[in-house]
C-alpha cells in the first residue's frame, strides 16, 4: 500500500516539476514593481520574532477560503451549503440553460448568469467567452451530479461563449442559439443579457 | 535575471537594470507602440500590434472595439495562426461598420455587434434597415440572434429573414422570438427540415400572437370586435 | 551564497541582490501558486505580492530560519487572501479581459497537456488539503518546514496529505496507467 502511494506521489512530483516554466514577463513585472518599492531596512534582531509575518487562521478563514474556492471545483461540505445560498446572489431568472434572455432587474449593468452543461464523462469543464477573455482557466465549473455549473457576472448585451471540456474539447451550448461567426473553426453559442434600459 | 544591473544603494539600482534590459525605446515611442493591455501577453507582439491598430481605428470611428479584442483573444485561445487572427479581426471591423451604416448611428453597441454577426450569416443590409424601422427604439439584438441561429441551422437566409421580419412586424416580443427559436431548433433536432421547421413554427407563432392581440394575422387589427382565430 | 547571506547583503544596501533571491525562488513560487489557485493570473498576482511583501519586510526575517519557509509562509498567506478576495470579486465584477495580460497561455506558451487533468484533480481538494499536498509532494518540503509555512501542526498536516493522496489516487493511477 505504502509502495503504491510512493509511486503515485513520485509521479505527481515529476508531473508537478514538468509544468511549464513561467514566462520571463511575470518575473520582469515583479522586478519592475520592486524597483518602485522602498528598500528594506534592518530591524533590531531581538524583536524580529514579534514582527514576523503571521499566518492568520481565524475560524472564519477556513470557511471563507472554501467559499471562495467553490468556483474552482472544490467539494463543498454540507455545512457550507447554507452559507453559499446566502452568499451567492440568486440570478434574476431561472438558470440560463442557454440562449435564454436574462431579464433585467436591479440597477447594476451586470447580471449573474448561471451556465450549465450536462457532461457526465468530463473530469473538468470551464466556460469561455467574451466576458472572460476566452480563458479556459477563467471560469472553471463545479460538478453537481452529471451537470457542471458556474455563475458568472456578465455585462448587458450580446455575448458569445462556449464550454471547454477536459481542457481541450470546445463545445457549444446545446440549448443556446448558435453564432454564425466561426472564423476559428468552431461554433460558438450566443447569450443576450438585458440591461435596465432594454425591454 | 538579465544581468543584475549596477549594484548600489537604493531601489534605483534595480530600476536601472530593468530599464536597460527591457525598455530600449523612449517613453513616448513605447506608449504609441504599446499593444492594448488586454492583448499583451496573449498574442505575439506583431499580432497584438496589428489588432491594436484595428481596435484604435474602430474606437476612433465610434464603433464597438470589445468584439475585436474578444475575437483576437478567442483566436489566441484556439491556437489560431497570427494571420488568421488578424484576418478575423479585420473582417469583423468591416462588418461592424456596415452594420452600423445599415442600423443607424444611434444604435446600441450590442445591436451593431449583432448586426455584424447577422451580416456574416448573409442578412441583407436592407433587412437590417427594415428591422430597425420596425423597432426604432426597441433593441433589435434578439431578432438578429434568432436570424443568425436559423441560418446556422441551414435555414436559407431569405426564409430566416422573412420569418423574423414577419413576426416582428406582427408585434412579436423578444420572448416570442426566443420561444420560436427553441421550437425550431427542437424540430430540426428531431429530424424536420430547416425550411419546414421554420415555416411551421413561424405560422404557429403568428397565430399565437394574433390570439393574444385578439385579431387575425391578416387584418393586423386588434380589439374585442375582431374575429378570433381558433 | 546562501539565501540568508543574500538577505544580509540586501539589508546592507546591496539592494539589487534581491533579484538573485527572485531568481532562485520566483519560478517555484509561481508554480506553487498556480497549482494552488488554479488560475495563472491570480498566481502571478499572489506571487508578486508575496515577493514585494518579503522584500519590504526582509528586516524581519530571522536568518536562523529557512528563508524558503519564511517566503512560502508569506506566499501561502497571499494565496489564501487572494482566494477569499476572488470569491467576493467574482460575484460582483466581470472578469476584466485586461487582467488576462501576461497569463501563460496554452496556445502561445509551450503547454504541457498532462498538466490539465492534474489541475482538475487538485481542484477537487479542499484548500488546506491542497496546500499541504502541494507543499509535500510538489515542493518536497519536510513536515517541520510545512508547519512553519502553514501554521498548522505536523500531525494535522500529515493527515491532510494522506487524505489528499487518497482522494487523488484514482486520478493519479489513471494517469500513470494511461
PDB file of N, CA, C and O in Angstrom, chain A residues 6-69:
ATOM      1  N   UNK A   6       3.766   5.685  -2.743  1.00  0.00           N
ATOM      2  CA  UNK A   6       5.048   6.323  -3.069  1.00  0.00           C
ATOM      3  C   UNK A   6       5.173   6.529  -4.563  1.00  0.00           C
ATOM      4  O   UNK A   6       5.633   7.566  -5.023  1.00  0.00           O
ATOM      5  N   UNK A   7       4.753   5.529  -5.321  1.00  0.00           N
ATOM      6  CA  UNK A   7       4.823   5.640  -6.781  1.00  0.00           C
ATOM      7  C   UNK A   7       3.959   6.793  -7.270  1.00  0.00           C
ATOM      8  O   UNK A   7       4.359   7.575  -8.119  1.00  0.00           O
ATOM      9  N   UNK A   8       2.741   6.854  -6.727  1.00  0.00           N
ATOM     10  CA  UNK A   8       1.825   7.903  -7.155  1.00  0.00           C
ATOM     11  C   UNK A   8       2.377   9.270  -6.769  1.00  0.00           C
ATOM     12  O   UNK A   8       2.313  10.222  -7.546  1.00  0.00           O
ATOM     13  N   UNK A   9       2.898   9.349  -5.564  1.00  0.00           N
ATOM     14  CA  UNK A   9       3.444  10.625  -5.106  1.00  0.00           C
ATOM     15  C   UNK A   9       4.626  11.027  -5.978  1.00  0.00           C
ATOM     16  O   UNK A   9       4.776  12.188  -6.345  1.00  0.00           O
ATOM     17  N   UNK A  10       5.448  10.044  -6.313  1.00  0.00           N
ATOM     18  CA  UNK A  10       6.604  10.343  -7.159  1.00  0.00           C
ATOM     19  C   UNK A  10       6.147  10.792  -8.534  1.00  0.00           C
ATOM     20  O   UNK A  10       6.710  11.711  -9.129  1.00  0.00           O
ATOM     21  N   UNK A  11       5.100  10.140  -9.041  1.00  0.00           N
ATOM     22  CA  UNK A  11       4.549  10.531 -10.333  1.00  0.00           C
ATOM     23  C   UNK A  11       4.058  11.967 -10.279  1.00  0.00           C
ATOM     24  O   UNK A  11       4.345  12.779 -11.173  1.00  0.00           O
ATOM     25  N   UNK A  12       3.324  12.281  -9.215  1.00  0.00           N
ATOM     26  CA  UNK A  12       2.813  13.652  -9.092  1.00  0.00           C
ATOM     27  C   UNK A  12       3.968  14.642  -9.051  1.00  0.00           C
ATOM     28  O   UNK A  12       3.946  15.678  -9.713  1.00  0.00           O
ATOM     29  N   UNK A  13       4.966  14.316  -8.243  1.00  0.00           N
ATOM     30  CA  UNK A  13       6.096  15.236  -8.104  1.00  0.00           C
ATOM     31  C   UNK A  13       6.764  15.473  -9.453  1.00  0.00           C
ATOM     32  O   UNK A  13       7.130  16.602  -9.789  1.00  0.00           O
ATOM     33  N   UNK A  14       6.875  14.401 -10.238  1.00  0.00           N
ATOM     34  CA  UNK A  14       7.509  14.538 -11.554  1.00  0.00           C
ATOM     35  C   UNK A  14       6.647  15.416 -12.462  1.00  0.00           C
ATOM     36  O   UNK A  14       7.158  16.297 -13.162  1.00  0.00           O
ATOM     37  N   UNK A  15       5.347  15.191 -12.448  1.00  0.00           N
ATOM     38  CA  UNK A  15       4.447  15.990 -13.286  1.00  0.00           C
ATOM     39  C   UNK A  15       4.459  17.449 -12.843  1.00  0.00           C
ATOM     40  O   UNK A  15       4.438  18.361 -13.661  1.00  0.00           O
ATOM     41  N   UNK A  16       4.491  17.631 -11.552  1.00  0.00           N
ATOM     42  CA  UNK A  16       4.492  18.982 -10.989  1.00  0.00           C
ATOM     43  C   UNK A  16       5.715  19.746 -11.482  1.00  0.00           C
ATOM     44  O   UNK A  16       5.631  20.888 -11.907  1.00  0.00           O
ATOM     45  N   UNK A  17       6.861  19.076 -11.428  1.00  0.00           N
ATOM     46  CA  UNK A  17       8.083  19.721 -11.863  1.00  0.00           C
ATOM     47  C   UNK A  17       8.113  19.975 -13.363  1.00  0.00           C
ATOM     48  O   UNK A  17       8.796  20.859 -13.843  1.00  0.00           O
ATOM     49  N   UNK A  18       7.303  19.183 -14.063  1.00  0.00           N
ATOM     50  CA  UNK A  18       7.293  19.344 -15.512  1.00  0.00           C
ATOM     51  C   UNK A  18       6.394  20.476 -15.969  1.00  0.00           C
ATOM     52  O   UNK A  18       6.370  20.817 -17.139  1.00  0.00           O
ATOM     53  N   UNK A  19       5.618  21.064 -15.053  1.00  0.00           N
ATOM     54  CA  UNK A  19       4.688  22.108 -15.511  1.00  0.00           C
ATOM     55  C   UNK A  19       5.496  23.246 -16.130  1.00  0.00           C
ATOM     56  O   UNK A  19       6.622  23.486 -15.745  1.00  0.00           O
ATOM     57  N   UNK A  20       4.918  23.925 -17.075  1.00  0.00           N
ATOM     58  CA  UNK A  20       5.711  24.863 -17.883  1.00  0.00           C
ATOM     59  C   UNK A  20       6.381  25.937 -17.039  1.00  0.00           C
ATOM     60  O   UNK A  20       5.813  26.407 -16.068  1.00  0.00           O
ATOM     61  N   UNK A  21       7.552  26.288 -17.416  1.00  0.00           N
ATOM     62  CA  UNK A  21       8.255  27.355 -16.722  1.00  0.00           C
ATOM     63  C   UNK A  21       7.510  28.660 -16.956  1.00  0.00           C
ATOM     64  O   UNK A  21       6.971  28.877 -18.027  1.00  0.00           O
ATOM     65  N   UNK A  22       7.435  29.514 -15.958  1.00  0.00           N
ATOM     66  CA  UNK A  22       6.698  30.763 -16.129  1.00  0.00           C
ATOM     67  C   UNK A  22       7.390  31.667 -17.145  1.00  0.00           C
ATOM     68  O   UNK A  22       8.576  31.591 -17.345  1.00  0.00           O
ATOM     69  N   UNK A  23       6.606  32.517 -17.766  1.00  0.00           N
ATOM     70  CA  UNK A  23       7.172  33.449 -18.729  1.00  0.00           C
ATOM     71  C   UNK A  23       8.088  34.431 -18.004  1.00  0.00           C
ATOM     72  O   UNK A  23       7.831  34.823 -16.879  1.00  0.00           O
ATOM     73  N   UNK A  24       9.122  34.831 -18.716  1.00  0.00           N
ATOM     74  CA  UNK A  24      10.025  35.835 -18.155  1.00  0.00           C
ATOM     75  C   UNK A  24       9.268  37.124 -17.878  1.00  0.00           C
ATOM     76  O   UNK A  24       9.677  37.932 -17.048  1.00  0.00           O
ATOM     77  N   UNK A  25       8.158  37.298 -18.580  1.00  0.00           N
ATOM     78  CA  UNK A  25       7.364  38.516 -18.405  1.00  0.00           C
ATOM     79  C   UNK A  25       6.893  38.680 -16.968  1.00  0.00           C
ATOM     80  O   UNK A  25       6.932  39.779 -16.412  1.00  0.00           O
ATOM     81  N   UNK A  26       6.456  37.579 -16.352  1.00  0.00           N
ATOM     82  CA  UNK A  26       5.974  37.672 -14.967  1.00  0.00           C
ATOM     83  C   UNK A  26       7.111  38.119 -14.063  1.00  0.00           C
ATOM     84  O   UNK A  26       6.939  38.958 -13.177  1.00  0.00           O
ATOM     85  N   UNK A  27       8.263  37.550 -14.295  1.00  0.00           N
ATOM     86  CA  UNK A  27       9.428  37.913 -13.485  1.00  0.00           C
ATOM     87  C   UNK A  27       9.803  39.367 -13.706  1.00  0.00           C
ATOM     88  O   UNK A  27      10.122  40.098 -12.778  1.00  0.00           O
ATOM     89  N   UNK A  28       9.752  39.792 -14.955  1.00  0.00           N
ATOM     90  CA  UNK A  28      10.090  41.185 -15.260  1.00  0.00           C
ATOM     91  C   UNK A  28       9.118  42.137 -14.593  1.00  0.00           C
ATOM     92  O   UNK A  28       9.508  43.191 -14.082  1.00  0.00           O
ATOM     93  N   UNK A  29       7.851  41.767 -14.588  1.00  0.00           N
ATOM     94  CA  UNK A  29       6.866  42.629 -13.940  1.00  0.00           C
ATOM     95  C   UNK A  29       7.143  42.737 -12.453  1.00  0.00           C
ATOM     96  O   UNK A  29       6.989  43.806 -11.854  1.00  0.00           O
ATOM     97  N   UNK A  30       7.555  41.620 -11.863  1.00  0.00           N
ATOM     98  CA  UNK A  30       7.871  41.648 -10.437  1.00  0.00           C
ATOM     99  C   UNK A  30       9.041  42.576 -10.179  1.00  0.00           C
ATOM    100  O   UNK A  30       9.003  43.430  -9.293  1.00  0.00           O
ATOM    101  N   UNK A  31      10.086  42.413 -10.953  1.00  0.00           N
ATOM    102  CA  UNK A  31      11.282  43.242 -10.750  1.00  0.00           C
ATOM    103  C   UNK A  31      10.940  44.712 -10.964  1.00  0.00           C
ATOM    104  O   UNK A  31      11.398  45.580 -10.217  1.00  0.00           O
ATOM    105  N   UNK A  32      10.124  44.978 -11.957  1.00  0.00           N
ATOM    106  CA  UNK A  32       9.697  46.352 -12.196  1.00  0.00           C
ATOM    107  C   UNK A  32       8.957  46.922 -11.008  1.00  0.00           C
ATOM    108  O   UNK A  32       9.158  48.070 -10.607  1.00  0.00           O
ATOM    109  N   UNK A  33       8.111  46.112 -10.430  1.00  0.00           N
ATOM    110  CA  UNK A  33       7.350  46.556  -9.257  1.00  0.00           C
ATOM    111  C   UNK A  33       8.281  46.800  -8.086  1.00  0.00           C
ATOM    112  O   UNK A  33       8.157  47.778  -7.348  1.00  0.00           O
ATOM    113  N   UNK A  34       9.236  45.894  -7.901  1.00  0.00           N
ATOM    114  CA  UNK A  34      10.172  46.033  -6.785  1.00  0.00           C
ATOM    115  C   UNK A  34      10.971  47.325  -6.886  1.00  0.00           C
ATOM    116  O   UNK A  34      11.359  47.913  -5.879  1.00  0.00           O
ATOM    117  N   UNK A  35      11.217  47.736  -8.130  1.00  0.00           N
ATOM    118  CA  UNK A  35      12.004  48.955  -8.316  1.00  0.00           C
ATOM    119  C   UNK A  35      11.319  50.172  -7.717  1.00  0.00           C
ATOM    120  O   UNK A  35      11.975  51.151  -7.377  1.00  0.00           O
ATOM    121  N   UNK A  36      10.017  50.109  -7.579  1.00  0.00           N
ATOM    122  CA  UNK A  36       9.318  51.275  -7.047  1.00  0.00           C
ATOM    123  C   UNK A  36       9.022  51.125  -5.559  1.00  0.00           C
ATOM    124  O   UNK A  36       8.357  51.958  -4.959  1.00  0.00           O
ATOM    125  N   UNK A  37       9.513  50.053  -4.955  1.00  0.00           N
ATOM    126  CA  UNK A  37       9.254  49.804  -3.534  1.00  0.00           C
ATOM    127  C   UNK A  37      10.442  50.301  -2.719  1.00  0.00           C
ATOM    128  O   UNK A  37      11.585  50.049  -3.093  1.00  0.00           O
ATOM    129  N   UNK A  38      10.205  51.005  -1.622  1.00  0.00           N
ATOM    130  CA  UNK A  38      11.332  51.465  -0.792  1.00  0.00           C
ATOM    131  C   UNK A  38      12.126  50.260  -0.292  1.00  0.00           C
ATOM    132  O   UNK A  38      11.532  49.248   0.082  1.00  0.00           O
ATOM    133  N   UNK A  39      13.425  50.361  -0.287  1.00  0.00           N
ATOM    134  CA  UNK A  39      14.232  49.212   0.113  1.00  0.00           C
ATOM    135  C   UNK A  39      14.021  48.882   1.585  1.00  0.00           C
ATOM    136  O   UNK A  39      13.667  49.754   2.380  1.00  0.00           O
ATOM    137  N   UNK A  40      14.241  47.616   1.929  1.00  0.00           N
ATOM    138  CA  UNK A  40      14.001  47.205   3.310  1.00  0.00           C
ATOM    139  C   UNK A  40      15.099  47.722   4.236  1.00  0.00           C
ATOM    140  O   UNK A  40      16.203  48.023   3.797  1.00  0.00           O
ATOM    141  N   UNK A  41      14.716  47.819   5.493  1.00  0.00           N
ATOM    142  CA  UNK A  41      15.713  48.210   6.487  1.00  0.00           C
ATOM    143  C   UNK A  41      15.833  47.110   7.524  1.00  0.00           C
ATOM    144  O   UNK A  41      14.869  46.422   7.837  1.00  0.00           O
ATOM    145  N   UNK A  42      17.031  47.011   8.022  1.00  0.00           N
ATOM    146  CA  UNK A  42      17.279  46.022   9.056  1.00  0.00           C
ATOM    147  C   UNK A  42      16.574  46.470  10.337  1.00  0.00           C
ATOM    148  O   UNK A  42      16.628  47.615  10.706  1.00  0.00           O
ATOM    149  N   UNK A  43      15.897  45.487  10.983  1.00  0.00           N
ATOM    150  CA  UNK A  43      15.298  45.831  12.281  1.00  0.00           C
ATOM    151  C   UNK A  43      16.093  45.169  13.385  1.00  0.00           C
ATOM    152  O   UNK A  43      16.792  44.217  13.163  1.00  0.00           O
ATOM    153  N   UNK A  44      15.897  45.675  14.595  1.00  0.00           N
ATOM    154  CA  UNK A  44      16.585  45.085  15.747  1.00  0.00           C
ATOM    155  C   UNK A  44      16.250  43.611  15.829  1.00  0.00           C
ATOM    156  O   UNK A  44      15.086  43.232  15.830  1.00  0.00           O
ATOM    157  N   UNK A  45      17.292  42.768  15.840  1.00  0.00           N
ATOM    158  CA  UNK A  45      17.093  41.322  15.795  1.00  0.00           C
ATOM    159  C   UNK A  45      16.244  40.809  16.941  1.00  0.00           C
ATOM    160  O   UNK A  45      15.461  39.905  16.788  1.00  0.00           O
ATOM    161  N   UNK A  46      16.412  41.422  18.090  1.00  0.00           N
ATOM    162  CA  UNK A  46      15.709  40.923  19.276  1.00  0.00           C
ATOM    163  C   UNK A  46      14.200  40.910  19.079  1.00  0.00           C
ATOM    164  O   UNK A  46      13.501  40.090  19.667  1.00  0.00           O
ATOM    165  N   UNK A  47      13.699  41.829  18.251  1.00  0.00           N
ATOM    166  CA  UNK A  47      12.242  41.897  18.108  1.00  0.00           C
ATOM    167  C   UNK A  47      11.737  41.233  16.824  1.00  0.00           C
ATOM    168  O   UNK A  47      10.575  41.302  16.527  1.00  0.00           O
ATOM    169  N   UNK A  48      12.653  40.636  16.100  1.00  0.00           N
ATOM    170  CA  UNK A  48      12.284  40.091  14.794  1.00  0.00           C
ATOM    171  C   UNK A  48      11.142  39.085  14.892  1.00  0.00           C
ATOM    172  O   UNK A  48      10.223  39.084  14.087  1.00  0.00           O
ATOM    173  N   UNK A  49      11.164  38.252  15.924  1.00  0.00           N
ATOM    174  CA  UNK A  49      10.138  37.207  16.006  1.00  0.00           C
ATOM    175  C   UNK A  49       8.762  37.796  16.253  1.00  0.00           C
ATOM    176  O   UNK A  49       7.753  37.250  15.834  1.00  0.00           O
ATOM    177  N   UNK A  50       8.759  38.971  16.904  1.00  0.00           N
ATOM    178  CA  UNK A  50       7.477  39.626  17.163  1.00  0.00           C
ATOM    179  C   UNK A  50       6.847  40.165  15.884  1.00  0.00           C
ATOM    180  O   UNK A  50       5.641  40.228  15.746  1.00  0.00           O
ATOM    181  N   UNK A  51       7.716  40.595  14.978  1.00  0.00           N
ATOM    182  CA  UNK A  51       7.223  41.316  13.805  1.00  0.00           C
ATOM    183  C   UNK A  51       7.080  40.436  12.569  1.00  0.00           C
ATOM    184  O   UNK A  51       6.687  40.905  11.526  1.00  0.00           O
ATOM    185  N   UNK A  52       7.455  39.143  12.722  1.00  0.00           N
ATOM    186  CA  UNK A  52       7.413  38.265  11.560  1.00  0.00           C
ATOM    187  C   UNK A  52       6.009  38.133  11.005  1.00  0.00           C
ATOM    188  O   UNK A  52       5.036  38.367  11.720  1.00  0.00           O
ATOM    189  N   UNK A  53       5.919  37.779   9.749  1.00  0.00           N
ATOM    190  CA  UNK A  53       4.582  37.624   9.156  1.00  0.00           C
ATOM    191  C   UNK A  53       3.815  36.528   9.874  1.00  0.00           C
ATOM    192  O   UNK A  53       4.388  35.525  10.262  1.00  0.00           O
ATOM    193  N   UNK A  54       2.570  36.765  10.075  1.00  0.00           N
ATOM    194  CA  UNK A  54       1.750  35.790  10.786  1.00  0.00           C
ATOM    195  C   UNK A  54       0.807  35.101   9.815  1.00  0.00           C
ATOM    196  O   UNK A  54       0.298  35.701   8.896  1.00  0.00           O
ATOM    197  N   UNK A  55       0.608  33.860  10.076  1.00  0.00           N
ATOM    198  CA  UNK A  55      -0.428  33.156   9.314  1.00  0.00           C
ATOM    199  C   UNK A  55      -1.731  33.381  10.045  1.00  0.00           C
ATOM    200  O   UNK A  55      -1.884  32.999  11.188  1.00  0.00           O
ATOM    201  N   UNK A  56      -2.645  34.050   9.392  1.00  0.00           N
ATOM    202  CA  UNK A  56      -3.920  34.343  10.043  1.00  0.00           C
ATOM    203  C   UNK A  56      -4.861  33.178   9.840  1.00  0.00           C
ATOM    204  O   UNK A  56      -5.239  32.849   8.724  1.00  0.00           O
ATOM    205  N   UNK A  57      -5.214  32.535  10.927  1.00  0.00           N
ATOM    206  CA  UNK A  57      -6.122  31.392  10.804  1.00  0.00           C
ATOM    207  C   UNK A  57      -7.324  31.587  11.706  1.00  0.00           C
ATOM    208  O   UNK A  57      -7.524  30.854  12.655  1.00  0.00           O
ATOM    209  N   UNK A  58      -8.070  32.616  11.420  1.00  0.00           N
ATOM    210  CA  UNK A  58      -9.290  32.794  12.201  1.00  0.00           C
ATOM    211  C   UNK A  58     -10.257  31.682  11.836  1.00  0.00           C
ATOM    212  O   UNK A  58     -10.155  31.101  10.762  1.00  0.00           O
ATOM    213  N   UNK A  59     -11.195  31.389  12.709  1.00  0.00           N
ATOM    214  CA  UNK A  59     -12.154  30.318  12.410  1.00  0.00           C
ATOM    215  C   UNK A  59     -12.900  30.582  11.105  1.00  0.00           C
ATOM    216  O   UNK A  59     -13.284  29.670  10.406  1.00  0.00           O
ATOM    217  N   UNK A  60     -13.056  31.849  10.797  1.00  0.00           N
ATOM    218  CA  UNK A  60     -13.810  32.209   9.595  1.00  0.00           C
ATOM    219  C   UNK A  60     -12.985  31.985   8.328  1.00  0.00           C
ATOM    220  O   UNK A  60     -13.521  31.764   7.253  1.00  0.00           O
ATOM    221  N   UNK A  61     -11.663  32.034   8.496  1.00  0.00           N
ATOM    222  CA  UNK A  61     -10.797  31.985   7.308  1.00  0.00           C
ATOM    223  C   UNK A  61     -11.009  30.709   6.518  1.00  0.00           C
ATOM    224  O   UNK A  61     -11.100  30.718   5.306  1.00  0.00           O
ATOM    225  N   UNK A  62     -11.108  29.601   7.248  1.00  0.00           N
ATOM    226  CA  UNK A  62     -11.288  28.330   6.546  1.00  0.00           C
ATOM    227  C   UNK A  62     -12.568  28.313   5.748  1.00  0.00           C
ATOM    228  O   UNK A  62     -12.609  27.951   4.595  1.00  0.00           O
ATOM    229  N   UNK A  63     -13.640  28.788   6.393  1.00  0.00           N
ATOM    230  CA  UNK A  63     -14.935  28.795   5.712  1.00  0.00           C
ATOM    231  C   UNK A  63     -14.904  29.729   4.519  1.00  0.00           C
ATOM    232  O   UNK A  63     -15.384  29.405   3.447  1.00  0.00           O
ATOM    233  N   UNK A  64     -14.297  30.892   4.708  1.00  0.00           N
ATOM    234  CA  UNK A  64     -14.243  31.855   3.595  1.00  0.00           C
ATOM    235  C   UNK A  64     -13.418  31.304   2.451  1.00  0.00           C
ATOM    236  O   UNK A  64     -13.772  31.459   1.298  1.00  0.00           O
ATOM    237  N   UNK A  65     -12.317  30.679   2.775  1.00  0.00           N
ATOM    238  CA  UNK A  65     -11.469  30.143   1.711  1.00  0.00           C
ATOM    239  C   UNK A  65     -12.224  29.077   0.929  1.00  0.00           C
ATOM    240  O   UNK A  65     -12.198  29.043  -0.282  1.00  0.00           O
ATOM    241  N   UNK A  66     -12.927  28.238   1.660  1.00  0.00           N
ATOM    242  CA  UNK A  66     -13.671  27.185   0.970  1.00  0.00           C
ATOM    243  C   UNK A  66     -14.765  27.800   0.117  1.00  0.00           C
ATOM    244  O   UNK A  66     -15.006  27.387  -1.003  1.00  0.00           O
ATOM    245  N   UNK A  67     -15.412  28.833   0.646  1.00  0.00           N
ATOM    246  CA  UNK A  67     -16.456  29.535  -0.087  1.00  0.00           C
ATOM    247  C   UNK A  67     -15.892  30.120  -1.369  1.00  0.00           C
ATOM    248  O   UNK A  67     -16.425  29.971  -2.440  1.00  0.00           O
ATOM    249  N   UNK A  68     -14.736  30.786  -1.213  1.00  0.00           N
ATOM    250  CA  UNK A  68     -14.137  31.452  -2.363  1.00  0.00           C
ATOM    251  C   UNK A  68     -13.724  30.455  -3.424  1.00  0.00           C
ATOM    252  O   UNK A  68     -13.728  30.756  -4.593  1.00  0.00           O
ATOM    253  N   UNK A  69     -13.346  29.261  -2.986  1.00  0.00           N
ATOM    254  CA  UNK A  69     -12.793  28.311  -3.943  1.00  0.00           C
ATOM    255  C   UNK A  69     -13.852  27.429  -4.576  1.00  0.00           C
ATOM    256  O   UNK A  69     -13.548  26.528  -5.316  1.00  0.00           O
TER     257      UNK A  69
END
